Amino acid sequence: MIDGKAAGEGKTIQTNKMVLEVMSLPENLGLTRVAVASFAAQLDLTINDLEEIKVAVSEAVTNAIVHGYDGRADGIVKITAIISGPNLELEIQDWGKGMENVQEAMQSPECCDGEEDRLGLGFTFIKTFMEQVGVWSEPGRGTKVTMRRSLPRMARTAVLEN
Amino acid sequence: MRVETRLTGDTLVARIEGELDLLVTDEFREQVDRLLRETGSRKLLLDLASVSFLDSTGIGAILGRYRKLKEKGGAMAILRPQVQVHHVLEISGVVRVVEVFSEESAALKTLREGGKLS
């Protein structure tokens, strides 16, 4: 059976869900990263996997704060994390200003040399570290970024053998 | 985040500690720029050994310092990034323009000789 294992208990987890809502404050970035990484650790992931997931979360939440809410602190960023079999699914949603052109925003710059222009690089990290990245956005309504991370092939084989 | 600095020859060595994300990048920029101004140094060695997290906002701040120094004919290098931080530096392309060292003496020697030209 392909399952995640609950830390320390030896139980297997088929599904689990975490929902976290935070104000759009940079002070909450560390919290969202650590919360998602702790949740994801219920899967058989390596430290490297968890570090990459933390970067992806940080990028999506930073986008919500900086671009969705233009740095305003009174917005809400909702982070949903779901363990579904061997996969971790993440959804980061804001109700900020939204984007006209999602594809344009996701374009990677030639080389990330701008202090202001980090949006393209942020999406590059998300696309590099996660799979099945999707972005829904509508001007005036907000943005929702979805992404998935599968249990790595080697770890999956190990679980199957057990 | 904490920044500890010392001047070694004409190179400002800045040891950064903590997580380099949106929360601290303004402070990082201001502190490093002020210290470069005060010391008059145009060479910067960023010691990232104690940086446990780096994302695109931190990358933007690091590259911003690199661009400023380059405009003034200066140079910059990075010292001892942790594995996960090095990974982010690689994917972002930073390592193509800023040389990364594991030994401070080698980094200082390269910076003394003018740093990586790019």
Short mmCIF file of C-alpha atoms in Angstrom, two decimals:
data_model
loop_
_atom_site.label_atom_id
_atom_site.label_comp_id
_atom_site.label_asym_id
_atom_site.label_seq_id
_atom_site.Cartn_x
_atom_site.Cartn_y
_atom_site.Cartn_z
CA MET A 1 0.00 0.00 0.00
CA ILE A 2 1.28 3.45 -0.80
CA ASP A 3 0.79 5.56 2.26
CA GLY A 4 2.27 8.35 4.26
CA LYS A 5 3.20 7.45 7.80
CA ALA A 6 2.27 9.46 10.84
CA ALA A 7 5.40 10.65 12.59
CA GLY A 8 6.32 8.50 15.53
CA GLU A 9 3.17 6.36 15.58
CA GLY A 10 3.79 4.01 12.70
CA LYS A 11 0.21 4.56 11.51
CA THR A 12 -0.48 5.07 7.85
CA ILE A 13 -2.32 8.11 6.62
CA GLN A 14 -4.39 8.04 3.46
CA THR A 15 -5.81 11.51 3.73
CA ASN A 16 -5.30 14.47 5.97
CA LYS A 17 -6.06 18.16 5.70
CA MET A 18 -4.81 21.38 7.22
CA VAL A 19 -6.31 24.83 6.73
CA LEU A 20 -4.48 27.91 7.94
CA GLU A 21 -5.60 31.51 7.56
CA VAL A 22 -3.18 34.33 8.31
CA MET A 23 -3.21 38.08 7.90
CA SER A 24 -1.17 39.34 4.96
CA LEU A 25 1.85 40.19 7.11
CA PRO A 26 5.44 39.26 6.21
CA GLU A 27 5.77 38.19 9.86
CA ASN A 28 3.52 35.23 9.00
CA LEU A 29 5.75 33.89 6.21
CA GLY A 30 7.91 31.79 8.53
CA LEU A 31 4.82 30.41 10.24
CA THR A 32 3.21 29.30 6.95
CA ARG A 33 6.44 27.63 5.81
CA VAL A 34 6.96 25.75 9.06
CA ALA A 35 3.28 24.76 9.37
CA VAL A 36 3.15 23.29 5.85
CA ALA A 37 6.53 21.56 6.25
CA SER A 38 5.45 20.02 9.58
CA PHE A 39 2.22 18.81 7.98
CA ALA A 40 4.04 17.48 4.90
CA ALA A 41 6.47 15.58 7.15
CA GLN A 42 3.66 13.05 7.69
CA LEU A 43 4.63 11.82 4.23
CA ASP A 44 7.92 10.02 3.71
CA LEU A 45 9.73 13.07 2.40
CA THR A 46 13.40 13.92 2.66
CA ILE A 47 14.67 17.09 4.31
CA ASN A 48 15.48 18.35 0.82
CA ASP A 49 11.86 17.76 -0.25
CA LEU A 50 10.62 19.69 2.77
CA GLU A 51 13.02 22.57 2.09
CA GLU A 52 11.75 22.82 -1.50
CA ILE A 53 8.13 22.77 -0.32
CA LYS A 54 8.98 25.59 2.11
CA VAL A 55 10.35 27.72 -0.74
CA ALA A 56 7.24 27.08 -2.86
CA VAL A 57 4.95 28.08 0.04
CA SER A 58 7.04 31.15 0.77
CA GLU A 59 6.82 32.27 -2.87
CA ALA A 60 3.06 31.85 -3.11
CA VAL A 61 2.36 33.58 0.23
CA THR A 62 4.81 36.39 -0.65
CA ASN A 63 2.96 36.87 -3.97
CA ALA A 64 -0.33 37.14 -2.08
CA ILE A 65 1.08 39.75 0.33
CA VAL A 66 3.08 41.81 -2.19
CA HIS A 67 0.99 41.54 -5.34
CA GLY A 68 -2.46 40.44 -4.15
CA TYR A 69 -2.72 42.95 -1.32
CA ASP A 70 -0.03 45.46 -2.42
CA GLY A 71 1.67 45.06 0.96
CA ARG A 72 -1.51 45.87 2.93
CA ALA A 73 -1.67 43.98 6.24
CA ASP A 74 -5.46 43.61 6.48
CA GLY A 75 -5.87 40.89 3.85
CA ILE A 76 -6.31 37.20 4.52
CA VAL A 77 -4.13 34.50 3.00
CA LYS A 78 -5.59 31.00 3.21
CA ILE A 79 -3.29 28.02 3.01
CA THR A 80 -4.85 24.60 2.49
CA ALA A 81 -2.66 21.50 2.56
CA ILE A 82 -4.03 18.06 1.75
CA ILE A 83 -2.35 14.69 1.96
CA SER A 84 -3.97 12.45 -0.60
CA GLY A 85 -2.35 9.03 -0.78
CA PRO A 86 1.30 9.68 -1.67
CA ASN A 87 0.69 13.28 -2.70
CA LEU A 88 0.76 16.62 -1.00
CA GLU A 89 -1.62 19.16 -2.50
CA LEU A 90 -1.35 22.84 -1.62
CA GLU A 91 -3.66 25.75 -2.29
CA ILE A 92 -2.73 29.33 -1.45
CA GLN A 93 -5.56 31.82 -1.87
CA ASP A 94 -5.95 35.56 -1.44
CA TRP A 95 -8.86 37.92 -1.99
CA GLY A 96 -6.69 40.77 -3.24
CA LYS A 97 -6.58 42.67 -6.49
CA GLY A 98 -6.02 39.66 -8.77
CA MET A 99 -4.21 39.62 -12.10
CA GLU A 100 -5.30 40.40 -15.66
CA ASN A 101 -2.79 38.16 -17.30
CA VAL A 102 -1.66 35.11 -15.35
CA GLN A 103 0.61 33.78 -18.09
CA GLU A 104 2.50 37.07 -18.31
CA ALA A 105 3.01 37.13 -14.53
CA MET A 106 4.35 33.58 -14.58
CA GLN A 107 6.93 34.29 -17.28
CA SER A 108 10.46 33.86 -16.03
CA PRO A 109 12.83 36.75 -16.51
CA GLU A 110 16.01 36.09 -18.52
CA CYS A 111 17.94 36.39 -15.34
CA CYS A 112 16.47 37.49 -12.08
CA ASP A 113 18.39 40.71 -11.62
CA GLY A 114 15.70 43.04 -10.38
CA GLU A 115 14.90 43.77 -6.77
CA GLU A 116 11.33 44.66 -7.63
CA ASP A 117 10.82 42.11 -10.37
CA ARG A 118 10.83 38.90 -8.37
CA LEU A 119 7.41 37.61 -9.45
CA GLY A 120 8.75 35.64 -12.44
CA LEU A 121 11.48 34.07 -10.32
CA GLY A 122 8.98 33.22 -7.59
CA PHE A 123 6.89 31.27 -10.09
CA THR A 124 10.04 29.64 -11.46
CA PHE A 125 10.74 28.25 -7.98
CA ILE A 126 7.16 27.07 -7.59
CA LYS A 127 7.23 25.35 -10.99
CA THR A 128 10.67 23.83 -10.31
CA PHE A 129 9.85 22.45 -6.88
CA MET A 130 6.22 21.44 -7.38
CA GLU A 131 4.12 19.65 -9.97
CA GLN A 132 0.80 20.44 -11.60
CA VAL A 133 0.99 24.14 -10.75
CA GLY A 134 -2.23 25.97 -11.50
CA VAL A 135 -3.13 29.65 -11.10
CA TRP A 136 -6.64 31.07 -11.04
CA SER A 137 -6.89 34.84 -10.87
CA GLU A 138 -9.49 37.45 -11.57
CA PRO A 139 -9.06 41.23 -11.27
CA GLY A 140 -10.79 42.48 -8.14
CA ARG A 141 -11.49 38.97 -6.82
CA GLY A 142 -8.13 37.53 -5.95
CA THR A 143 -5.75 34.74 -6.82
CA LYS A 144 -5.54 31.05 -6.04
CA VAL A 145 -2.38 29.04 -6.66
CA THR A 146 -2.60 25.25 -6.57
CA MET A 147 0.32 22.86 -6.63
CA ARG A 148 1.11 19.24 -5.92
CA ARG A 149 4.14 17.32 -4.76
CA SER A 150 4.37 13.58 -5.18
CA LEU A 151 6.24 11.26 -2.89
CA PRO A 152 9.60 10.79 -4.59
CA ARG A 153 10.04 7.61 -6.62
CA MET A 154 12.73 6.13 -4.33
CA ALA A 155 10.79 6.75 -1.15
CA ARG A 156 7.68 5.37 -2.82
CA THR A 157 9.53 2.16 -3.71
CA ALA A 158 10.74 1.86 -0.12
CA VAL A 159 7.21 2.20 1.21
CA LEU A 160 5.94 -0.37 -1.29
CA GLU A 161 8.62 -2.81 -0.19
CA ASN A 162 7.60 -2.39 3.41
CA MET B 1 18.02 38.20 10.86
CA ARG B 2 21.35 39.52 12.08
CA VAL B 3 24.18 41.06 10.11
CA GLU B 4 27.70 41.05 11.53
CA THR B 5 30.37 42.80 9.55
CA ARG B 6 34.11 43.31 9.55
CA LEU B 7 36.50 44.89 7.12
CA THR B 8 39.25 42.57 5.90
CA GLY B 9 41.65 44.54 3.74
CA ASP B 10 39.34 46.47 1.43
CA THR B 11 36.59 43.81 1.52
CA LEU B 12 33.50 44.11 3.67
CA VAL B 13 32.68 40.66 5.05
CA ALA B 14 29.01 40.49 6.03
CA ARG B 15 27.91 37.44 7.99
CA ILE B 16 24.15 37.02 7.72
CA GLU B 17 22.22 34.94 10.22
CA GLY B 18 18.60 33.77 9.94
CA GLU B 19 16.02 33.53 7.17
CA LEU B 20 16.28 35.86 4.17
CA ASP B 21 12.70 36.50 3.06
CA LEU B 22 10.27 39.39 2.60
CA LEU B 23 10.24 40.11 6.33
CA VAL B 24 13.90 41.09 6.48
CA THR B 25 15.04 42.02 2.97
CA ASP B 26 14.53 45.79 3.43
CA GLU B 27 16.62 45.66 6.59
CA PHE B 28 19.25 43.54 4.82
CA ARG B 29 19.49 46.05 1.93
CA GLU B 30 19.68 49.08 4.23
CA GLN B 31 22.27 47.57 6.56
CA VAL B 32 24.58 46.27 3.84
CA ASP B 33 24.29 49.46 1.74
CA ARG B 34 24.96 51.64 4.79
CA LEU B 35 28.00 49.59 5.79
CA LEU B 36 29.40 49.71 2.25
CA ARG B 37 28.88 53.48 2.25
CA GLU B 38 30.46 53.97 5.68
CA THR B 39 33.50 51.83 4.96
CA GLY B 40 33.87 53.06 1.38
CA SER B 41 34.38 49.44 0.34
CA ARG B 42 33.40 48.28 -3.13
CA LYS B 43 34.02 44.62 -2.39
CA LEU B 44 31.52 42.51 -0.52
CA LEU B 45 31.78 38.96 0.75
CA LEU B 46 28.39 37.64 1.88
CA ASP B 47 28.86 34.85 4.41
CA LEU B 48 25.65 32.82 4.18
CA ALA B 49 26.75 29.91 6.42
CA SER B 50 24.11 30.82 9.01
CA VAL B 51 21.31 31.57 6.55
CA SER B 52 18.78 28.76 6.94
CA PHE B 53 16.27 29.92 4.32
CA LEU B 54 16.40 31.92 1.10
CA ASP B 55 13.63 32.61 -1.43
CA SER B 56 13.22 34.86 -4.48
CA THR B 57 12.86 38.00 -2.35
CA GLY B 58 16.23 37.30 -0.74
CA ILE B 59 17.71 36.51 -4.15
CA GLY B 60 16.46 39.89 -5.43
CA ALA B 61 18.15 41.66 -2.51
CA ILE B 62 21.45 39.80 -3.04
CA LEU B 63 21.43 40.53 -6.78
CA GLY B 64 20.55 44.16 -6.09
CA ARG B 65 23.74 44.52 -4.02
CA TYR B 66 25.70 42.77 -6.80
CA ARG B 67 24.38 45.19 -9.43
CA LYS B 68 25.15 48.26 -7.33
CA LEU B 69 28.72 47.09 -6.70
CA LYS B 70 29.24 46.17 -10.34
CA GLU B 71 28.08 49.64 -11.45
CA LYS B 72 30.81 51.12 -9.23
CA GLY B 73 33.47 48.74 -10.54
CA GLY B 74 33.29 46.61 -7.40
CA ALA B 75 32.92 42.89 -6.84
CA MET B 76 30.99 40.46 -4.73
CA ALA B 77 31.24 36.82 -3.68
CA ILE B 78 29.25 34.39 -1.56
CA LEU B 79 30.72 32.23 1.18
CA ARG B 80 29.60 28.82 2.51
CA PRO B 81 25.88 28.67 1.69
CA GLN B 82 24.03 25.71 3.24
CA VAL B 83 22.89 22.97 0.84
CA GLN B 84 19.29 24.17 0.48
CA VAL B 85 20.38 27.80 0.10
CA HIS B 86 22.96 26.79 -2.54
CA HIS B 87 20.21 24.92 -4.39
CA VAL B 88 18.13 28.13 -4.58
CA LEU B 89 21.20 30.15 -5.67
CA GLU B 90 21.77 27.63 -8.49
CA ILE B 91 18.19 27.54 -9.77
CA SER B 92 17.93 31.33 -9.74
CA GLY B 93 21.11 31.68 -11.80
CA VAL B 94 22.94 33.70 -9.11
CA VAL B 95 25.92 31.33 -9.25
CA ARG B 96 26.44 32.28 -12.90
CA VAL B 97 27.26 35.87 -11.93
CA VAL B 98 28.41 35.68 -8.32
CA GLU B 99 31.15 33.22 -7.43
CA VAL B 100 30.51 30.91 -4.46
CA PHE B 101 33.37 29.85 -2.18
CA SER B 102 33.72 27.32 0.62
CA GLU B 103 36.90 28.93 2.00
CA GLU B 104 37.06 32.53 3.14
CA SER B 105 40.73 32.87 2.22
CA ALA B 106 40.07 31.86 -1.40
CA ALA B 107 37.11 34.26 -1.60
CA LEU B 108 39.14 37.16 -0.20
CA LYS B 109 42.01 36.39 -2.59
CA THR B 110 39.67 36.42 -5.61
CA LEU B 111 38.02 39.66 -4.46
CA ARG B 112 41.45 41.24 -3.89
CA GLU B 113 42.28 40.40 -7.47
CA GLY B 114 39.11 42.06 -8.71
CA GLY B 115 36.50 39.31 -8.38
CA LYS B 116 34.68 37.46 -11.06
CA LEU B 117 34.24 39.46 -14.24
CA SER B 118 30.83 39.08 -15.81
#
